[in-house]
């Protein structure tokens, strides 16, 4: 019985992807043009050997790796700024009034719209140019972290994290704050032991959405001039060389990594914040 | 100000301004002296300002008129020597019972071992030590209230404010909790201000019962309960007192309904 239900659930998960692959296969057969739609086997081959060098572009794995580092740099910056700011804005009404109008003006601007300004400000400057590293492997690494890219990713991640931090703190039950005050909590205690944990589920949810957005900003960031690596670069470059199989393999990698990161967050939420579901 | 007064409430008034620009007068001209180690119960119609009074004494709410002295010093904000058990459920849902009770000593900067010991002792006092690892959502309403009482006691306050702490309990559990509370009060000599809807509960517990009017809340009468403890509900004095207070409250309730 148990095996039967196991296969049933597994089947439920696999049936749509399987249908999708079949359609792809049939379509590729019909089209017979690997620039328009390469076969499954061709793309799978690329994904099976991620460390293999692709003509003049480095390997898939290396490009995904460098993209991850970029996203994490911009993302962590956004989290480090947005979480404290959101907590303060959520708790102190005057601070909220002071900043919210201003910040709301920038919220609707798509990260991509920043590109011209960002290029004017930062050009192709990277961490390497600031840290005055001019050669060696650390130069190659740091030069990949362009300010312009990090800024675009930062903008993408900033608002979801900020908004959810504000809401998380603003919705903390007043009675929790009152009881902490009566028990002798100082300002630091209130922030660290009441506001932060009470708002944590909302903040982490915002961090999860923010990471998703940051990851989505990746391709636009890596299309910026001066970019010579990353999955986004790989995809656009492969497109100009009509290597559609590499384009698709790159897209699939983005999807897989993004879903993987999301899963990590989901597991974290489930483990850490079980009380939010129980405490109704 | 008499030596034995732990609390002097002088011509206290409180007016809330509401979100639509109006104002609500919750308390008017409340004068009250509370003796050291006294058990004082407060009864009054719903919405008459009982919670507001306790919140002001706890330093959580600003008064608009008058002042309150605690041991001769004016109350300006929350203080560890004034504990409070709230009407609503107030435990931190992400902390287990022990860590909830240890909160006060933790804020005071007590070392980990000491605050665990304090917390355990207080949990033992309310008969909850075997649940120290449980989370609040795993407890019944009455158990949560006991933990909330233990949490207030862990700071060893000399004034304990209790806002209908047993309001949500069934009759049987409530009677058990009343006994337990009296035991704690007698063993640890605290001054307790206890808000309740139950006249019966007030007579069972209190040295003095304060009856408040419908909003704006004023003190309309104070009754001394001169019965030795443990009190028997079959005592004729019990019934007579209950009838007097209930009559008074009925008139007030009618007033607050009439407009
Ligand atoms: N923050 C507030 N803003 C505006 N009005 C308030 C506020 N808090 C309380 N009030 C008003 O003050 C009055 C007294 O409220 P309070 O909670 O003290 O009543 P209570 O005697 O405790 O009632 P109950 O027995 O139902 O708990 C009520 O009319 C209430 O609407
Ligand atoms: Mg109340």
mmCIF file with all atom_site columns, C-alpha atoms in Angstrom, chain A residues 11-133:
data_model
loop_
_atom_site.group_PDB
_atom_site.id
_atom_site.type_symbol
_atom_site.label_atom_id
_atom_site.label_alt_id
_atom_site.label_comp_id
_atom_site.label_asym_id
_atom_site.label_entity_id
_atom_site.label_seq_id
_atom_site.pdbx_PDB_ins_code
_atom_site.Cartn_x
_atom_site.Cartn_y
_atom_site.Cartn_z
_atom_site.occupancy
_atom_site.B_iso_or_equiv
_atom_site.pdbx_formal_charge
_atom_site.auth_seq_id
_atom_site.auth_comp_id
_atom_site.auth_asym_id
_atom_site.auth_atom_id
_atom_site.pdbx_PDB_model_num
ATOM 1   C CA . UNK A 1 11  ? 3.709  10.089 -10.641 1.00 0.00 ? 11  UNK A CA 1
ATOM 2   C CA . UNK A 1 12  ? 1.710  13.205 -9.832  1.00 0.00 ? 12  UNK A CA 1
ATOM 3   C CA . UNK A 1 13  ? 4.893  15.242 -9.679  1.00 0.00 ? 13  UNK A CA 1
ATOM 4   C CA . UNK A 1 14  ? 6.405  13.766 -12.813 1.00 0.00 ? 14  UNK A CA 1
ATOM 5   C CA . UNK A 1 15  ? 3.479  13.605 -15.154 1.00 0.00 ? 15  UNK A CA 1
ATOM 6   C CA . UNK A 1 16  ? 3.475  17.246 -16.283 1.00 0.00 ? 16  UNK A CA 1
ATOM 7   C CA . UNK A 1 17  ? 7.265  17.481 -16.749 1.00 0.00 ? 17  UNK A CA 1
ATOM 8   C CA . UNK A 1 18  ? 7.187  14.228 -18.716 1.00 0.00 ? 18  UNK A CA 1
ATOM 9   C CA . UNK A 1 19  ? 4.431  15.537 -20.999 1.00 0.00 ? 19  UNK A CA 1
ATOM 10  C CA . UNK A 1 20  ? 6.397  18.723 -21.424 1.00 0.00 ? 20  UNK A CA 1
ATOM 11  C CA . UNK A 1 21  ? 9.537  16.815 -22.461 1.00 0.00 ? 21  UNK A CA 1
ATOM 12  C CA . UNK A 1 22  ? 7.562  14.725 -24.913 1.00 0.00 ? 22  UNK A CA 1
ATOM 13  C CA . UNK A 1 23  ? 6.103  17.857 -26.514 1.00 0.00 ? 23  UNK A CA 1
ATOM 14  C CA . UNK A 1 24  ? 9.556  19.363 -26.711 1.00 0.00 ? 24  UNK A CA 1
ATOM 15  C CA . UNK A 1 25  ? 10.896 16.222 -28.338 1.00 0.00 ? 25  UNK A CA 1
ATOM 16  C CA . UNK A 1 26  ? 8.113  16.022 -30.883 1.00 0.00 ? 26  UNK A CA 1
ATOM 17  C CA . UNK A 1 27  ? 8.384  19.729 -31.677 1.00 0.00 ? 27  UNK A CA 1
ATOM 18  C CA . UNK A 1 28  ? 12.162 19.509 -32.112 1.00 0.00 ? 28  UNK A CA 1
ATOM 19  C CA . UNK A 1 29  ? 11.644 16.591 -34.489 1.00 0.00 ? 29  UNK A CA 1
ATOM 20  C CA . UNK A 1 30  ? 9.183  18.607 -36.548 1.00 0.00 ? 30  UNK A CA 1
ATOM 21  C CA . UNK A 1 31  ? 11.233 21.795 -36.611 1.00 0.00 ? 31  UNK A CA 1
ATOM 22  C CA . UNK A 1 32  ? 14.490 20.133 -37.585 1.00 0.00 ? 32  UNK A CA 1
ATOM 23  C CA . UNK A 1 33  ? 16.408 23.317 -36.875 1.00 0.00 ? 33  UNK A CA 1
ATOM 24  C CA . UNK A 1 34  ? 18.653 23.410 -33.850 1.00 0.00 ? 34  UNK A CA 1
ATOM 25  C CA . UNK A 1 35  ? 18.869 27.207 -33.836 1.00 0.00 ? 35  UNK A CA 1
ATOM 26  C CA . UNK A 1 36  ? 15.118 27.425 -33.303 1.00 0.00 ? 36  UNK A CA 1
ATOM 27  C CA . UNK A 1 37  ? 14.700 24.409 -31.060 1.00 0.00 ? 37  UNK A CA 1
ATOM 28  C CA . UNK A 1 38  ? 17.560 22.026 -30.287 1.00 0.00 ? 38  UNK A CA 1
ATOM 29  C CA . UNK A 1 39  ? 16.826 18.446 -29.237 1.00 0.00 ? 39  UNK A CA 1
ATOM 30  C CA . UNK A 1 40  ? 16.565 17.321 -25.649 1.00 0.00 ? 40  UNK A CA 1
ATOM 31  C CA . UNK A 1 41  ? 19.627 15.158 -25.925 1.00 0.00 ? 41  UNK A CA 1
ATOM 32  C CA . UNK A 1 42  ? 21.793 18.043 -27.032 1.00 0.00 ? 42  UNK A CA 1
ATOM 33  C CA . UNK A 1 43  ? 20.786 20.236 -24.091 1.00 0.00 ? 43  UNK A CA 1
ATOM 34  C CA . UNK A 1 44  ? 20.957 17.349 -21.637 1.00 0.00 ? 44  UNK A CA 1
ATOM 35  C CA . UNK A 1 45  ? 24.474 16.665 -22.838 1.00 0.00 ? 45  UNK A CA 1
ATOM 36  C CA . UNK A 1 46  ? 25.503 20.201 -21.918 1.00 0.00 ? 46  UNK A CA 1
ATOM 37  C CA . UNK A 1 47  ? 23.893 19.899 -18.482 1.00 0.00 ? 47  UNK A CA 1
ATOM 38  C CA . UNK A 1 48  ? 25.523 16.515 -17.867 1.00 0.00 ? 48  UNK A CA 1
ATOM 39  C CA . UNK A 1 49  ? 28.988 17.993 -18.292 1.00 0.00 ? 49  UNK A CA 1
ATOM 40  C CA . UNK A 1 50  ? 28.712 21.363 -16.602 1.00 0.00 ? 50  UNK A CA 1
ATOM 41  C CA . UNK A 1 51  ? 32.470 21.690 -16.174 1.00 0.00 ? 51  UNK A CA 1
ATOM 42  C CA . UNK A 1 52  ? 33.157 21.369 -19.871 1.00 0.00 ? 52  UNK A CA 1
ATOM 43  C CA . UNK A 1 53  ? 34.538 24.471 -21.572 1.00 0.00 ? 53  UNK A CA 1
ATOM 44  C CA . UNK A 1 54  ? 32.100 26.084 -23.990 1.00 0.00 ? 54  UNK A CA 1
ATOM 45  C CA . UNK A 1 55  ? 33.722 27.925 -26.872 1.00 0.00 ? 55  UNK A CA 1
ATOM 46  C CA . UNK A 1 56  ? 35.371 31.090 -25.486 1.00 0.00 ? 56  UNK A CA 1
ATOM 47  C CA . UNK A 1 57  ? 32.803 31.436 -22.700 1.00 0.00 ? 57  UNK A CA 1
ATOM 48  C CA . UNK A 1 58  ? 34.096 29.244 -19.902 1.00 0.00 ? 58  UNK A CA 1
ATOM 49  C CA . UNK A 1 59  ? 32.117 26.337 -18.522 1.00 0.00 ? 59  UNK A CA 1
ATOM 50  C CA . UNK A 1 60  ? 28.474 26.330 -17.483 1.00 0.00 ? 60  UNK A CA 1
ATOM 51  C CA . UNK A 1 61  ? 29.373 25.584 -13.855 1.00 0.00 ? 61  UNK A CA 1
ATOM 52  C CA . UNK A 1 62  ? 31.922 28.393 -13.648 1.00 0.00 ? 62  UNK A CA 1
ATOM 53  C CA . UNK A 1 63  ? 29.453 30.866 -15.090 1.00 0.00 ? 63  UNK A CA 1
ATOM 54  C CA . UNK A 1 64  ? 26.689 29.793 -12.737 1.00 0.00 ? 64  UNK A CA 1
ATOM 55  C CA . UNK A 1 65  ? 29.185 30.082 -9.892  1.00 0.00 ? 65  UNK A CA 1
ATOM 56  C CA . UNK A 1 66  ? 30.192 33.632 -10.729 1.00 0.00 ? 66  UNK A CA 1
ATOM 57  C CA . UNK A 1 67  ? 26.544 34.595 -11.134 1.00 0.00 ? 67  UNK A CA 1
ATOM 58  C CA . UNK A 1 68  ? 25.792 33.196 -7.708  1.00 0.00 ? 68  UNK A CA 1
ATOM 59  C CA . UNK A 1 69  ? 28.573 35.236 -6.151  1.00 0.00 ? 69  UNK A CA 1
ATOM 60  C CA . UNK A 1 70  ? 27.234 38.390 -7.800  1.00 0.00 ? 70  UNK A CA 1
ATOM 61  C CA . UNK A 1 71  ? 23.691 37.768 -6.747  1.00 0.00 ? 71  UNK A CA 1
ATOM 62  C CA . UNK A 1 72  ? 24.747 37.006 -3.191  1.00 0.00 ? 72  UNK A CA 1
ATOM 63  C CA . UNK A 1 73  ? 26.861 40.174 -3.025  1.00 0.00 ? 73  UNK A CA 1
ATOM 64  C CA . UNK A 1 74  ? 24.008 42.425 -4.155  1.00 0.00 ? 74  UNK A CA 1
ATOM 65  C CA . UNK A 1 75  ? 21.467 40.472 -2.169  1.00 0.00 ? 75  UNK A CA 1
ATOM 66  C CA . UNK A 1 76  ? 23.383 40.467 1.110   1.00 0.00 ? 76  UNK A CA 1
ATOM 67  C CA . UNK A 1 77  ? 23.933 44.186 0.764   1.00 0.00 ? 77  UNK A CA 1
ATOM 68  C CA . UNK A 1 78  ? 20.201 44.670 0.271   1.00 0.00 ? 78  UNK A CA 1
ATOM 69  C CA . UNK A 1 79  ? 19.339 42.476 3.259   1.00 0.00 ? 79  UNK A CA 1
ATOM 70  C CA . UNK A 1 80  ? 21.864 44.208 5.496   1.00 0.00 ? 80  UNK A CA 1
ATOM 71  C CA . UNK A 1 81  ? 20.325 47.556 4.697   1.00 0.00 ? 81  UNK A CA 1
ATOM 72  C CA . UNK A 1 82  ? 16.661 46.709 4.297   1.00 0.00 ? 82  UNK A CA 1
ATOM 73  C CA . UNK A 1 83  ? 16.148 44.604 7.441   1.00 0.00 ? 83  UNK A CA 1
ATOM 74  C CA . UNK A 1 84  ? 17.371 47.146 10.013  1.00 0.00 ? 84  UNK A CA 1
ATOM 75  C CA . UNK A 1 85  ? 15.754 49.986 8.082   1.00 0.00 ? 85  UNK A CA 1
ATOM 76  C CA . UNK A 1 86  ? 12.480 48.093 7.844   1.00 0.00 ? 86  UNK A CA 1
ATOM 77  C CA . UNK A 1 87  ? 12.482 47.266 11.550  1.00 0.00 ? 87  UNK A CA 1
ATOM 78  C CA . UNK A 1 88  ? 13.077 50.876 12.515  1.00 0.00 ? 88  UNK A CA 1
ATOM 79  C CA . UNK A 1 89  ? 10.466 52.111 10.034  1.00 0.00 ? 89  UNK A CA 1
ATOM 80  C CA . UNK A 1 90  ? 7.959  49.558 11.254  1.00 0.00 ? 90  UNK A CA 1
ATOM 81  C CA . UNK A 1 91  ? 8.446  50.470 14.891  1.00 0.00 ? 91  UNK A CA 1
ATOM 82  C CA . UNK A 1 92  ? 8.850  54.236 14.836  1.00 0.00 ? 92  UNK A CA 1
ATOM 83  C CA . UNK A 1 93  ? 5.898  55.913 13.169  1.00 0.00 ? 93  UNK A CA 1
ATOM 84  C CA . UNK A 1 94  ? 7.767  59.215 12.532  1.00 0.00 ? 94  UNK A CA 1
ATOM 85  C CA . UNK A 1 95  ? 10.627 57.441 10.779  1.00 0.00 ? 95  UNK A CA 1
ATOM 86  C CA . UNK A 1 96  ? 8.097  55.631 8.615   1.00 0.00 ? 96  UNK A CA 1
ATOM 87  C CA . UNK A 1 97  ? 6.387  58.890 7.681   1.00 0.00 ? 97  UNK A CA 1
ATOM 88  C CA . UNK A 1 98  ? 9.716  60.525 6.998   1.00 0.00 ? 98  UNK A CA 1
ATOM 89  C CA . UNK A 1 99  ? 11.040 57.851 4.651   1.00 0.00 ? 99  UNK A CA 1
ATOM 90  C CA . UNK A 1 100 ? 8.111  55.981 3.210   1.00 0.00 ? 100 UNK A CA 1
ATOM 91  C CA . UNK A 1 101 ? 6.961  58.595 0.707   1.00 0.00 ? 101 UNK A CA 1
ATOM 92  C CA . UNK A 1 102 ? 10.442 58.979 -0.655  1.00 0.00 ? 102 UNK A CA 1
ATOM 93  C CA . UNK A 1 103 ? 11.136 55.251 -0.861  1.00 0.00 ? 103 UNK A CA 1
ATOM 94  C CA . UNK A 1 104 ? 7.754  54.597 -2.495  1.00 0.00 ? 104 UNK A CA 1
ATOM 95  C CA . UNK A 1 105 ? 8.747  56.808 -5.400  1.00 0.00 ? 105 UNK A CA 1
ATOM 96  C CA . UNK A 1 106 ? 11.529 54.408 -6.305  1.00 0.00 ? 106 UNK A CA 1
ATOM 97  C CA . UNK A 1 107 ? 9.673  51.203 -5.642  1.00 0.00 ? 107 UNK A CA 1
ATOM 98  C CA . UNK A 1 108 ? 7.802  51.037 -8.970  1.00 0.00 ? 108 UNK A CA 1
ATOM 99  C CA . UNK A 1 109 ? 10.939 51.629 -11.045 1.00 0.00 ? 109 UNK A CA 1
ATOM 100 C CA . UNK A 1 110 ? 12.012 48.324 -12.601 1.00 0.00 ? 110 UNK A CA 1
ATOM 101 C CA . UNK A 1 111 ? 15.639 47.499 -11.816 1.00 0.00 ? 111 UNK A CA 1
ATOM 102 C CA . UNK A 1 112 ? 16.399 47.475 -15.536 1.00 0.00 ? 112 UNK A CA 1
ATOM 103 C CA . UNK A 1 113 ? 15.409 51.138 -15.835 1.00 0.00 ? 113 UNK A CA 1
ATOM 104 C CA . UNK A 1 114 ? 18.384 52.014 -13.669 1.00 0.00 ? 114 UNK A CA 1
ATOM 105 C CA . UNK A 1 115 ? 20.863 50.737 -16.236 1.00 0.00 ? 115 UNK A CA 1
ATOM 106 C CA . UNK A 1 116 ? 21.722 54.026 -17.989 1.00 0.00 ? 116 UNK A CA 1
ATOM 107 C CA . UNK A 1 117 ? 22.217 55.889 -14.727 1.00 0.00 ? 117 UNK A CA 1
ATOM 108 C CA . UNK A 1 118 ? 24.147 53.063 -13.188 1.00 0.00 ? 118 UNK A CA 1
ATOM 109 C CA . UNK A 1 119 ? 26.467 52.931 -16.163 1.00 0.00 ? 119 UNK A CA 1
ATOM 110 C CA . UNK A 1 120 ? 26.990 56.670 -16.001 1.00 0.00 ? 120 UNK A CA 1
ATOM 111 C CA . UNK A 1 121 ? 27.859 56.438 -12.326 1.00 0.00 ? 121 UNK A CA 1
ATOM 112 C CA . UNK A 1 122 ? 29.913 53.289 -12.106 1.00 0.00 ? 122 UNK A CA 1
ATOM 113 C CA . UNK A 1 123 ? 30.914 52.494 -15.698 1.00 0.00 ? 123 UNK A CA 1
ATOM 114 C CA . UNK A 1 124 ? 32.874 49.273 -15.632 1.00 0.00 ? 124 UNK A CA 1
ATOM 115 C CA . UNK A 1 125 ? 34.323 49.869 -12.178 1.00 0.00 ? 125 UNK A CA 1
ATOM 116 C CA . UNK A 1 126 ? 34.540 46.720 -10.113 1.00 0.00 ? 126 UNK A CA 1
ATOM 117 C CA . UNK A 1 127 ? 35.660 45.706 -6.660  1.00 0.00 ? 127 UNK A CA 1
ATOM 118 C CA . UNK A 1 128 ? 39.082 45.127 -8.190  1.00 0.00 ? 128 UNK A CA 1
ATOM 119 C CA . UNK A 1 129 ? 39.426 48.783 -9.199  1.00 0.00 ? 129 UNK A CA 1
ATOM 120 C CA . UNK A 1 130 ? 38.503 49.949 -5.710  1.00 0.00 ? 130 UNK A CA 1
ATOM 121 C CA . UNK A 1 131 ? 40.771 47.511 -3.954  1.00 0.00 ? 131 UNK A CA 1
ATOM 122 C CA . UNK A 1 132 ? 43.569 48.329 -6.374  1.00 0.00 ? 132 UNK A CA 1
ATOM 123 C CA . UNK A 1 133 ? 44.152 44.703 -7.298  1.00 0.00 ? 133 UNK A CA 1
#
